[in-house]
PDB file of C-alpha atoms in Angstrom:
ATOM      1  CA  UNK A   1      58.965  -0.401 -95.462  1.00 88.00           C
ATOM      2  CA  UNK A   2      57.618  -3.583 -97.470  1.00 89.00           C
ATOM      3  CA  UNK A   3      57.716  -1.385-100.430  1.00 90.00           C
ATOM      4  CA  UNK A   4      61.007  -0.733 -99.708  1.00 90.00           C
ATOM      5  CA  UNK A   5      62.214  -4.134 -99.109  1.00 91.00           C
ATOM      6  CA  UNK A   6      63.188  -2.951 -95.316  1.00 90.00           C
ATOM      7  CA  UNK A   7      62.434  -4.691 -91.925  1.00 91.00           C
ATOM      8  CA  UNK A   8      62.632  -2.753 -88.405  1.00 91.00           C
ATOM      9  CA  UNK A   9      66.177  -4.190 -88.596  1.00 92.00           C
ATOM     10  CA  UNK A  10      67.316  -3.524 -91.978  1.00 92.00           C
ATOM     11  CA  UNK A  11      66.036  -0.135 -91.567  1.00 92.00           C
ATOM     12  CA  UNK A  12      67.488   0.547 -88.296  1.00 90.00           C
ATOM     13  CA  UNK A  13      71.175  -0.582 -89.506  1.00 91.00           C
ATOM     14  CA  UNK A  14      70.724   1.882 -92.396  1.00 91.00           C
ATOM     15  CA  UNK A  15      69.860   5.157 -90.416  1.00 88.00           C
ATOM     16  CA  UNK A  16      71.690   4.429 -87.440  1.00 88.00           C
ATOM     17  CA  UNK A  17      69.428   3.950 -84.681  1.00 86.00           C
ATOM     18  CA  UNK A  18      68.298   0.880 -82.019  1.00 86.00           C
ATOM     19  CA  UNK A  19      65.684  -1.711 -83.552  1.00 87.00           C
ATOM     20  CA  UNK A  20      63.579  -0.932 -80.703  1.00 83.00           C
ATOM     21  CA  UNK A  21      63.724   2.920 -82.262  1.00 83.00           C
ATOM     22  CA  UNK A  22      62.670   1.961 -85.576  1.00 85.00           C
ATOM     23  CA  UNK A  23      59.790  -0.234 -84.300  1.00 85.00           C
ATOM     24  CA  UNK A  24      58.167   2.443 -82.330  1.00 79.00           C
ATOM     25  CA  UNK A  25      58.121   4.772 -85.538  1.00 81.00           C
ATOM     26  CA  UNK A  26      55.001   2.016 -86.769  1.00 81.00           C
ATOM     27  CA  UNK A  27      53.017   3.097 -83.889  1.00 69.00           C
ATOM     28  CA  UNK A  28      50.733   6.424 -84.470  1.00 60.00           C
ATOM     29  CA  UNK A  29      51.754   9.593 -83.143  1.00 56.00           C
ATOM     30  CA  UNK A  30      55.799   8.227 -82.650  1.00 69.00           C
ATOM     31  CA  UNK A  31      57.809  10.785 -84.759  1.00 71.00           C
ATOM     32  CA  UNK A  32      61.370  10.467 -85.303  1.00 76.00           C
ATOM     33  CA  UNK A  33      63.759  12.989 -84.714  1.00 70.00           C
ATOM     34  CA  UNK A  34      63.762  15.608 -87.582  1.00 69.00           C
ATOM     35  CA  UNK A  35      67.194  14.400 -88.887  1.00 72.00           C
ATOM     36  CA  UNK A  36      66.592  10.571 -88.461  1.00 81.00           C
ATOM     37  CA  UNK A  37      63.102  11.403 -90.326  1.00 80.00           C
ATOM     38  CA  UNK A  38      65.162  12.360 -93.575  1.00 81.00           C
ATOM     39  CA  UNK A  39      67.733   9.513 -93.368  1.00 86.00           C
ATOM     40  CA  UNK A  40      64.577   7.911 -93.060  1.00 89.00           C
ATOM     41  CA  UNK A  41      62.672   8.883 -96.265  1.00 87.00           C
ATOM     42  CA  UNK A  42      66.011   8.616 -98.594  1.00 89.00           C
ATOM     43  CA  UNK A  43      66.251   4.900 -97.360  1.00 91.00           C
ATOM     44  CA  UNK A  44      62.247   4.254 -98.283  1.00 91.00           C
ATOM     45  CA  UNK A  45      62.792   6.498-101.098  1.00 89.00           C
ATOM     46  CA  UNK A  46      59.359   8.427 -99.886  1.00 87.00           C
ATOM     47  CA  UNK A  47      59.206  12.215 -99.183  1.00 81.00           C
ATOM     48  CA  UNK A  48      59.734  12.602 -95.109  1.00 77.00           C
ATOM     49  CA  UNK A  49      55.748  14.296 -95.357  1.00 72.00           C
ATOM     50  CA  UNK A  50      54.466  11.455 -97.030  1.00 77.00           C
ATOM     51  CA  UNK A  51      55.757   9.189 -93.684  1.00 82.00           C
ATOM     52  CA  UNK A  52      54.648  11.118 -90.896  1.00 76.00           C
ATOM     53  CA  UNK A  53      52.568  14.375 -92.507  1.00 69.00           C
ATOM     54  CA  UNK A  54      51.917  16.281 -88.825  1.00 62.00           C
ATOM     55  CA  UNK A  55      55.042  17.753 -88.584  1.00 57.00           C
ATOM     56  CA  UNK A  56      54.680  19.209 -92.211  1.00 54.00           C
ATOM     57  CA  UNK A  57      51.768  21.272 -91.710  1.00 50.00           C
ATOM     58  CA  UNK A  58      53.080  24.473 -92.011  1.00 48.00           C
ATOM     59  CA  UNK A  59      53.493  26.648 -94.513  1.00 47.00           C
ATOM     60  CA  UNK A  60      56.827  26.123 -96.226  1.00 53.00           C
ATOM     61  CA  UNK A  61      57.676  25.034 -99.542  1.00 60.00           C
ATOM     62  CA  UNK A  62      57.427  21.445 -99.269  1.00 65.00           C
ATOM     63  CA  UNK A  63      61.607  20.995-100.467  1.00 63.00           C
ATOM     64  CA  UNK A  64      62.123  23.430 -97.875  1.00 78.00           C
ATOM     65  CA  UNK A  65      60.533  21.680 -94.989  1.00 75.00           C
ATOM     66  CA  UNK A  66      62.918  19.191 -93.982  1.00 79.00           C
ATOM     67  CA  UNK A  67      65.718  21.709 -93.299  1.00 85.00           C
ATOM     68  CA  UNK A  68      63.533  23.938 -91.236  1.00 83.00           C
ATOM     69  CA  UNK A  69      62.664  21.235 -89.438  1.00 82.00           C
ATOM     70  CA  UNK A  70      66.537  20.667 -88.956  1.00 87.00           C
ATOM     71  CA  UNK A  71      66.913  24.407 -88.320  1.00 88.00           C
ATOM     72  CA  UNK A  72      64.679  24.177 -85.428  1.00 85.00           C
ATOM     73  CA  UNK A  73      67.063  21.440 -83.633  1.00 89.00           C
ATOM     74  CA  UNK A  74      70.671  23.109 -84.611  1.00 93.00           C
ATOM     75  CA  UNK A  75      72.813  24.106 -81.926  1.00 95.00           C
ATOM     76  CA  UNK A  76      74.655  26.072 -84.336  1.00 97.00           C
ATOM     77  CA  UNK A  77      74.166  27.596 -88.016  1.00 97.00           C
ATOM     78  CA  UNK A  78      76.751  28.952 -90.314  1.00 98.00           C
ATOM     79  CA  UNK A  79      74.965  30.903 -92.790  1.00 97.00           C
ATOM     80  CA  UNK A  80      76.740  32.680 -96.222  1.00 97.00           C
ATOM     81  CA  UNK A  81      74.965  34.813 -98.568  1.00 96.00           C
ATOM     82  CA  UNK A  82      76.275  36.703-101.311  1.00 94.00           C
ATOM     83  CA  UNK A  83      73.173  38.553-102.438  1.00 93.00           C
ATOM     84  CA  UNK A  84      70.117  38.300-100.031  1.00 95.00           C
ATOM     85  CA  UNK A  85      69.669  38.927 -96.188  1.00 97.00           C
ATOM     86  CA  UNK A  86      69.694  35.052 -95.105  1.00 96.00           C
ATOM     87  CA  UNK A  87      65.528  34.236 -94.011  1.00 94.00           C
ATOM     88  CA  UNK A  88      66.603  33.884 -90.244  1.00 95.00           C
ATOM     89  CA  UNK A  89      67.440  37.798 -90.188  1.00 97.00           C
ATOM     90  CA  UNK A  90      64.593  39.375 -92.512  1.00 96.00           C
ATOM     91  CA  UNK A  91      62.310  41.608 -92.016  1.00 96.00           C
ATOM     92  CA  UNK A  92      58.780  40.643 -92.823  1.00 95.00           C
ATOM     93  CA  UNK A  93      58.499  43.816 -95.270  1.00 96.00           C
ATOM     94  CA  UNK A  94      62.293  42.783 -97.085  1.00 96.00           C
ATOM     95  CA  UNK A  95      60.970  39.330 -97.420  1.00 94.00           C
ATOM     96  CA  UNK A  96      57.804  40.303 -98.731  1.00 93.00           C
ATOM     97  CA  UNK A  97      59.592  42.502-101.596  1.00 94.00           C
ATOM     98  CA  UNK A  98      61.811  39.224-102.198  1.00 92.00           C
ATOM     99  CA  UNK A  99      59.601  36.674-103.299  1.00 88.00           C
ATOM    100  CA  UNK A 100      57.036  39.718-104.789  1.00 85.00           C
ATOM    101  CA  UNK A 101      59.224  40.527-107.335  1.00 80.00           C
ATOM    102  CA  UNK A 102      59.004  39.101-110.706  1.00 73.00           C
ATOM    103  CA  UNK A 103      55.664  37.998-110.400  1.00 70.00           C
ATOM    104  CA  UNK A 104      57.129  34.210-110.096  1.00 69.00           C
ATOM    105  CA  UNK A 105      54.902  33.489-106.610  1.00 75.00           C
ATOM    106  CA  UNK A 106      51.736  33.934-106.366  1.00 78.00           C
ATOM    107  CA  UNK A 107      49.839  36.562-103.575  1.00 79.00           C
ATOM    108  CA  UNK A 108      48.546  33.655-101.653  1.00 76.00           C
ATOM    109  CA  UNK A 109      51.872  31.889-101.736  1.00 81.00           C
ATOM    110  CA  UNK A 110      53.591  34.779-100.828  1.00 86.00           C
ATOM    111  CA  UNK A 111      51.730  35.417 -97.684  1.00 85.00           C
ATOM    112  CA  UNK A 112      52.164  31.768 -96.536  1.00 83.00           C
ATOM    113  CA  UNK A 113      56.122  31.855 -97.157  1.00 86.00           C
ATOM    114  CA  UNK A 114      56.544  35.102 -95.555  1.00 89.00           C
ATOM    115  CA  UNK A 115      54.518  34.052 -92.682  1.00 86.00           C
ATOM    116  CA  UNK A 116      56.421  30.737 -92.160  1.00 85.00           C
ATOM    117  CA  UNK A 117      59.665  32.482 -92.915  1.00 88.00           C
ATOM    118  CA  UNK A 118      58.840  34.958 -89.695  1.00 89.00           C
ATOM    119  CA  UNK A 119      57.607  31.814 -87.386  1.00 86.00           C
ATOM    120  CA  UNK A 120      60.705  30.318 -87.909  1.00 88.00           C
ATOM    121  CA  UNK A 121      63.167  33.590 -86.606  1.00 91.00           C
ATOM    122  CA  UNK A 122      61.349  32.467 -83.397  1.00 88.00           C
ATOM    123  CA  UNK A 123      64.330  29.963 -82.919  1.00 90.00           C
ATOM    124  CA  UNK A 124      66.859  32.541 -82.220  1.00 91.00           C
ATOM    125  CA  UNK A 125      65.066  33.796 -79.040  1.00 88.00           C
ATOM    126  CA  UNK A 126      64.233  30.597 -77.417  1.00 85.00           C
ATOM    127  CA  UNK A 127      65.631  29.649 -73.982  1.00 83.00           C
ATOM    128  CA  UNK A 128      68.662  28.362 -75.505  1.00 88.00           C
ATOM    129  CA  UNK A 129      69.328  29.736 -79.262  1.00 92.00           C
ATOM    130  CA  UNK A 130      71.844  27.982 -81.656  1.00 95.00           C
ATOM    131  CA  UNK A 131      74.545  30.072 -82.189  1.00 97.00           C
ATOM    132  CA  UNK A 132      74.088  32.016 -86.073  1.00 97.00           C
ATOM    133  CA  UNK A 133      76.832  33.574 -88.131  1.00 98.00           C
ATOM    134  CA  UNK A 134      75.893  34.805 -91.167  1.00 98.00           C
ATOM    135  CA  UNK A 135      78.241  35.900 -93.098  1.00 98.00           C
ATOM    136  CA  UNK A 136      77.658  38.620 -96.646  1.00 97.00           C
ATOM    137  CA  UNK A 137      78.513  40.149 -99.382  1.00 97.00           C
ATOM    138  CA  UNK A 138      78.540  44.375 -99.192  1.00 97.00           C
ATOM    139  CA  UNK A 139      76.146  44.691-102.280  1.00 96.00           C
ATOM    140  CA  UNK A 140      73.210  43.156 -99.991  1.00 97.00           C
ATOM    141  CA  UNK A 141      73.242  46.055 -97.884  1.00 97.00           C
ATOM    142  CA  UNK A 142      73.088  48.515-100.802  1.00 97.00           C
ATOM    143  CA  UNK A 143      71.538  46.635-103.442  1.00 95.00           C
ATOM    144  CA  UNK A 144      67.635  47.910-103.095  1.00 95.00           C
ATOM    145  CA  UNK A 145      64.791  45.356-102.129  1.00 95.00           C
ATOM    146  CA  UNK A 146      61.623  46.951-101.982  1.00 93.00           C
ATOM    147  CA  UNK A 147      61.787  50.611-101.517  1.00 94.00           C
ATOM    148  CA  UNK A 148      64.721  52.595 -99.480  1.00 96.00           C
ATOM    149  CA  UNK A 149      61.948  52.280 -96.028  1.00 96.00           C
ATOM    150  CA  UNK A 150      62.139  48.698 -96.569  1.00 97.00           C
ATOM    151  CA  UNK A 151      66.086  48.582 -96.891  1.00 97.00           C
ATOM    152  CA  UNK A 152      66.146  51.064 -93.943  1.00 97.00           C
ATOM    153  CA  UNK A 153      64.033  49.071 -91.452  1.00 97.00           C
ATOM    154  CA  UNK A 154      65.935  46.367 -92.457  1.00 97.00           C
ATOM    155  CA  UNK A 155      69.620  47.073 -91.936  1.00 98.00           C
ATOM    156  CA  UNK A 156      68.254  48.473 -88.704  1.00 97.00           C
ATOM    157  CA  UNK A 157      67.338  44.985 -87.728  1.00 97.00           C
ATOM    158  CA  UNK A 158      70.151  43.479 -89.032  1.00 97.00           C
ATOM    159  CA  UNK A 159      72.557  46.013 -86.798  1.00 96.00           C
ATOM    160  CA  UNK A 160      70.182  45.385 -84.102  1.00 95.00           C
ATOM    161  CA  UNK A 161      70.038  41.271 -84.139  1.00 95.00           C
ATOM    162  CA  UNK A 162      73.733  41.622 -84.486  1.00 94.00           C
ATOM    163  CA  UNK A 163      74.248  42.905 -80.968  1.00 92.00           C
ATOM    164  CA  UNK A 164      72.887  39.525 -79.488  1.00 94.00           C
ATOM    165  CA  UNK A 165      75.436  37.458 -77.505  1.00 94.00           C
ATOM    166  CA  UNK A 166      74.180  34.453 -79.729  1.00 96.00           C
ATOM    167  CA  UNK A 167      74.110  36.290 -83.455  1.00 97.00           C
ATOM    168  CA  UNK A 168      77.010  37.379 -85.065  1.00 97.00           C
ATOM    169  CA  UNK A 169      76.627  39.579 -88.596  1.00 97.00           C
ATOM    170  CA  UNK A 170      79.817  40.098 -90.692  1.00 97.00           C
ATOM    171  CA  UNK A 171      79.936  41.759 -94.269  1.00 98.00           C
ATOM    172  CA  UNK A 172      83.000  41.094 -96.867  1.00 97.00           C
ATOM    173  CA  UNK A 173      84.318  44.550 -98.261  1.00 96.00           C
ATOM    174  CA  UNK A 174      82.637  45.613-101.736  1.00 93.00           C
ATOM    175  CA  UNK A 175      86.420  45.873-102.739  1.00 92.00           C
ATOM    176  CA  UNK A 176      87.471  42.294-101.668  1.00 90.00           C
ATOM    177  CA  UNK A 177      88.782  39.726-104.554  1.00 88.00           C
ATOM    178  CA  UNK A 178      86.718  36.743-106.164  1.00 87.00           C
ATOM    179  CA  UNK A 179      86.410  34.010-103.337  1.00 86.00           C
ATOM    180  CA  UNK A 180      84.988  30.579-103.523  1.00 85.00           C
ATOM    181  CA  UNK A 181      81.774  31.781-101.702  1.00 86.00           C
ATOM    182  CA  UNK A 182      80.268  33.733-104.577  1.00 87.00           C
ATOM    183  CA  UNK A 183      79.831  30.558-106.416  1.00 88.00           C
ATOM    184  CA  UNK A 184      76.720  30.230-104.277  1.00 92.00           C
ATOM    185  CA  UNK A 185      74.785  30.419-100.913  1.00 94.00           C
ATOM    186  CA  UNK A 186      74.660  27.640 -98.743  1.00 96.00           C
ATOM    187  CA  UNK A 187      74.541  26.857 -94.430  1.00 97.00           C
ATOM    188  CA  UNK A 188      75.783  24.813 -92.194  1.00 97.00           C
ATOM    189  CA  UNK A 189      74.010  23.424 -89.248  1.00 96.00           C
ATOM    190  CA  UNK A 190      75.386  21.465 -86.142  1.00 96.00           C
ATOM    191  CA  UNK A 191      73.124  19.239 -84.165  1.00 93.00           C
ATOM    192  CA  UNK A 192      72.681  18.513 -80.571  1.00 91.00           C
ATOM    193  CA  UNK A 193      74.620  15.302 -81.309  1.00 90.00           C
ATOM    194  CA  UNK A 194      77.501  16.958 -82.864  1.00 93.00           C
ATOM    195  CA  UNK A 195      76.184  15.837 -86.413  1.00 92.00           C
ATOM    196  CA  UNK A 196      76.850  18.485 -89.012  1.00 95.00           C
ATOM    197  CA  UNK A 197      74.452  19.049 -92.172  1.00 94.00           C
ATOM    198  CA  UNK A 198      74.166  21.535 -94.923  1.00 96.00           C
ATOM    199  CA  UNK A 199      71.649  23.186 -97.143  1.00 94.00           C
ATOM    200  CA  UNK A 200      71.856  24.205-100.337  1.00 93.00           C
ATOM    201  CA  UNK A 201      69.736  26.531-102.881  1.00 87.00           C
ATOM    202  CA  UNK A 202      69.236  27.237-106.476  1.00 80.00           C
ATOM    203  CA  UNK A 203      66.515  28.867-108.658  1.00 75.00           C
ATOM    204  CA  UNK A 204      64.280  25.880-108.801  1.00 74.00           C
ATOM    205  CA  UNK A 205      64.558  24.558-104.841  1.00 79.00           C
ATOM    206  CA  UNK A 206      66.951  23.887-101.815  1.00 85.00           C
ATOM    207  CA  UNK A 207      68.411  20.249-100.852  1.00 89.00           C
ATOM    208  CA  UNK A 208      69.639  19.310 -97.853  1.00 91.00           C
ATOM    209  CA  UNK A 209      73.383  17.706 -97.655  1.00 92.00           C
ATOM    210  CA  UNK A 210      74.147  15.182 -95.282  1.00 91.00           C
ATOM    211  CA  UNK A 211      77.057  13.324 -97.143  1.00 93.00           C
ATOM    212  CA  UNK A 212      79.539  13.677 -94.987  1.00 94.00           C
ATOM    213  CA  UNK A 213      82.735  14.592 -97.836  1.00 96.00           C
ATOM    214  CA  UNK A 214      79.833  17.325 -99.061  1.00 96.00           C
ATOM    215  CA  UNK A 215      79.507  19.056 -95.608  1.00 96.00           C
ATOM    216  CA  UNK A 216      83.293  18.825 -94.963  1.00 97.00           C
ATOM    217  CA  UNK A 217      83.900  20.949 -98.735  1.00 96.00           C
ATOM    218  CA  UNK A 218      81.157  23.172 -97.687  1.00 96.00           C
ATOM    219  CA  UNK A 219      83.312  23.615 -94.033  1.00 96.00           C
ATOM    220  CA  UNK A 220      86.194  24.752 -96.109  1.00 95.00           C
ATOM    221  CA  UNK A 221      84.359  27.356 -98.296  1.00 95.00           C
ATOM    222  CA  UNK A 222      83.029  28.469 -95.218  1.00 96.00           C
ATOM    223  CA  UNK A 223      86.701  29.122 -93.705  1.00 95.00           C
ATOM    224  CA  UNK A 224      87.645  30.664 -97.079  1.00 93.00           C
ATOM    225  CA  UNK A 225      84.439  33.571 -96.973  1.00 95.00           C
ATOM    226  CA  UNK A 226      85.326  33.983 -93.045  1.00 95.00           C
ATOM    227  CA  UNK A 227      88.829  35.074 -93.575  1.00 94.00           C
ATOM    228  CA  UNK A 228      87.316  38.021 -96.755  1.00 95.00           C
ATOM    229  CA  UNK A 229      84.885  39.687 -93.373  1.00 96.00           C
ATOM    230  CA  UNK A 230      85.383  42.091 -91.683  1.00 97.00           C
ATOM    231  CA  UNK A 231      85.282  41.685 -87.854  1.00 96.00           C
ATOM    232  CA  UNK A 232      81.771  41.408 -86.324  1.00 96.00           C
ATOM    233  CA  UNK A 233      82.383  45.103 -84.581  1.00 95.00           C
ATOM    234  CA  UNK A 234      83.331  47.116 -88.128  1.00 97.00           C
ATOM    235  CA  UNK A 235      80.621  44.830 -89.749  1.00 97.00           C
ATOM    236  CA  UNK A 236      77.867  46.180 -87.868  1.00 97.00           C
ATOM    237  CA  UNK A 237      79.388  49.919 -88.168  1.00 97.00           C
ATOM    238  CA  UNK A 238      79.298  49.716 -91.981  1.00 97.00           C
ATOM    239  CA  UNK A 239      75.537  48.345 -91.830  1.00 97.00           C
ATOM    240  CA  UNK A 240      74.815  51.396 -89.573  1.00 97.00           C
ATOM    241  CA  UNK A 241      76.564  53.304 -92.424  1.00 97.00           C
ATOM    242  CA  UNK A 242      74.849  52.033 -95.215  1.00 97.00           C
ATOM    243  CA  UNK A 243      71.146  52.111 -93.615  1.00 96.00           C
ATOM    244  CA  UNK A 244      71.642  55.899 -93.339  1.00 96.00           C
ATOM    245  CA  UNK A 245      71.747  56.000 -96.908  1.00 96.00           C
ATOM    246  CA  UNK A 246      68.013  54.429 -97.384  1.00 96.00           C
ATOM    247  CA  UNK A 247      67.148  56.802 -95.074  1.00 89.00           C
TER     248      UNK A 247
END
């Protein structure tokens, strides 16, 4: 904070929170909530694991952490994916083939990702779940990952997650048009507070969006790939449909 110039008050204006909040942050072991601890680190202009490290210690990428910290607190997320199975709905094997191919991560790395990326599915079957939509493109359930076993067990899972009261799963049609959504992936997520945030991911990493002119454009996108789905019941038929193929 004197780095930054800030006092308790100064820094409490600037993330939106009571003096008296900001002030207990100084004391060991008094950690923010996940979304105040990035509004946080942009202010200091510090990475949120540099400020308090202990709820970093897992075994995500470190750009990645602060939205599955997020992830963890949503009471709803709004996921689009035009060419992969989004994380929250993979199979350990599928992601496994994912980040083995190419040679780009290394062994070690790839068992600490894919273990993280499995902890973290452990959100949809808490006591209360945020609500998930993922919506995705056809040519993820036939484009191969891994051999046809892995693609099998994992449209399985997919059809079977989709039956969930919380989890909905719905595919646009192979045949539909160029929409706005296949200019890239990216989620929405709604916090307890009614605060909405996005993510976003490229080749190199994944930021998080809190702007809130950004997460309202993402919002529309998101109506635009909606309307191209197919409803949630012929969605999970044509997974069943396709995972006899890899079969």
């Amino acid at each position: 904070m004197a780095e930054a110039g800030e006092t308790v008050e100064s820094l409490a204006e600037k993330v939106d929170v009571h003096p008296k909040s900001a002030a207990r942050w100084l004391a060991a072991g008094r950690i923010p909530h996940p979304r105040t601890r990035v509004a946080v680190a942009e202010v200091l202009r510090r990475d949120a694991a540099d400020l308090w490290p202990e709820p970093f210690r897992r075994r995500d990428l470190p750009w990645f952490r602060p939205w599955a910290e997020l992830e963890q607190d949503a009471t709803s997320i709004r996921s689009y994916q035009p060419l992969l199975v989004p994380g929250l709905l993979q199979t350990e094997g599928y992601a496994r083939a994912v980040l083995g191919t190419g040679g780009l991560v290394a062994p070690a790395e790839v068992d600490q990702i894919v273990t993280s990326r499995i902890e973290r599915q452990s959100v949809l079957a808490a006591d209360h779940p945020p609500q998930l939509v993922a919506v995705i493109d056809e040519v993820v359930l036939r484009r191969p990952v891994g051999d046809g076993s892995v693609m099998a067990g994992q449209l399985a899972h997919l059809a079977a997650v989709a039956d969930w009261e919380h989890v909905q799963v719905r595919v646009i049609p192979a045949d539909s048009p160029w929409h706005t959504g296949l200019a890239g992936p990216f989620v929405l997520g709604r916090l307890p507070d009614g605060t909405e945030l996005a993510y976003l991911d490229n080749q190199l990493r994944g930021q998080v969006v809190t702007d809130p002119i950004d997460v309202a454009s993402l919002g529309r996108r998101w109506e635009s790939v909606t309307g191209e789905a197919f409803p949630q019941r012929r969605s999970i038929e044509l997974i069943r449909e396709v995972a006899k193929t890899w079969t």
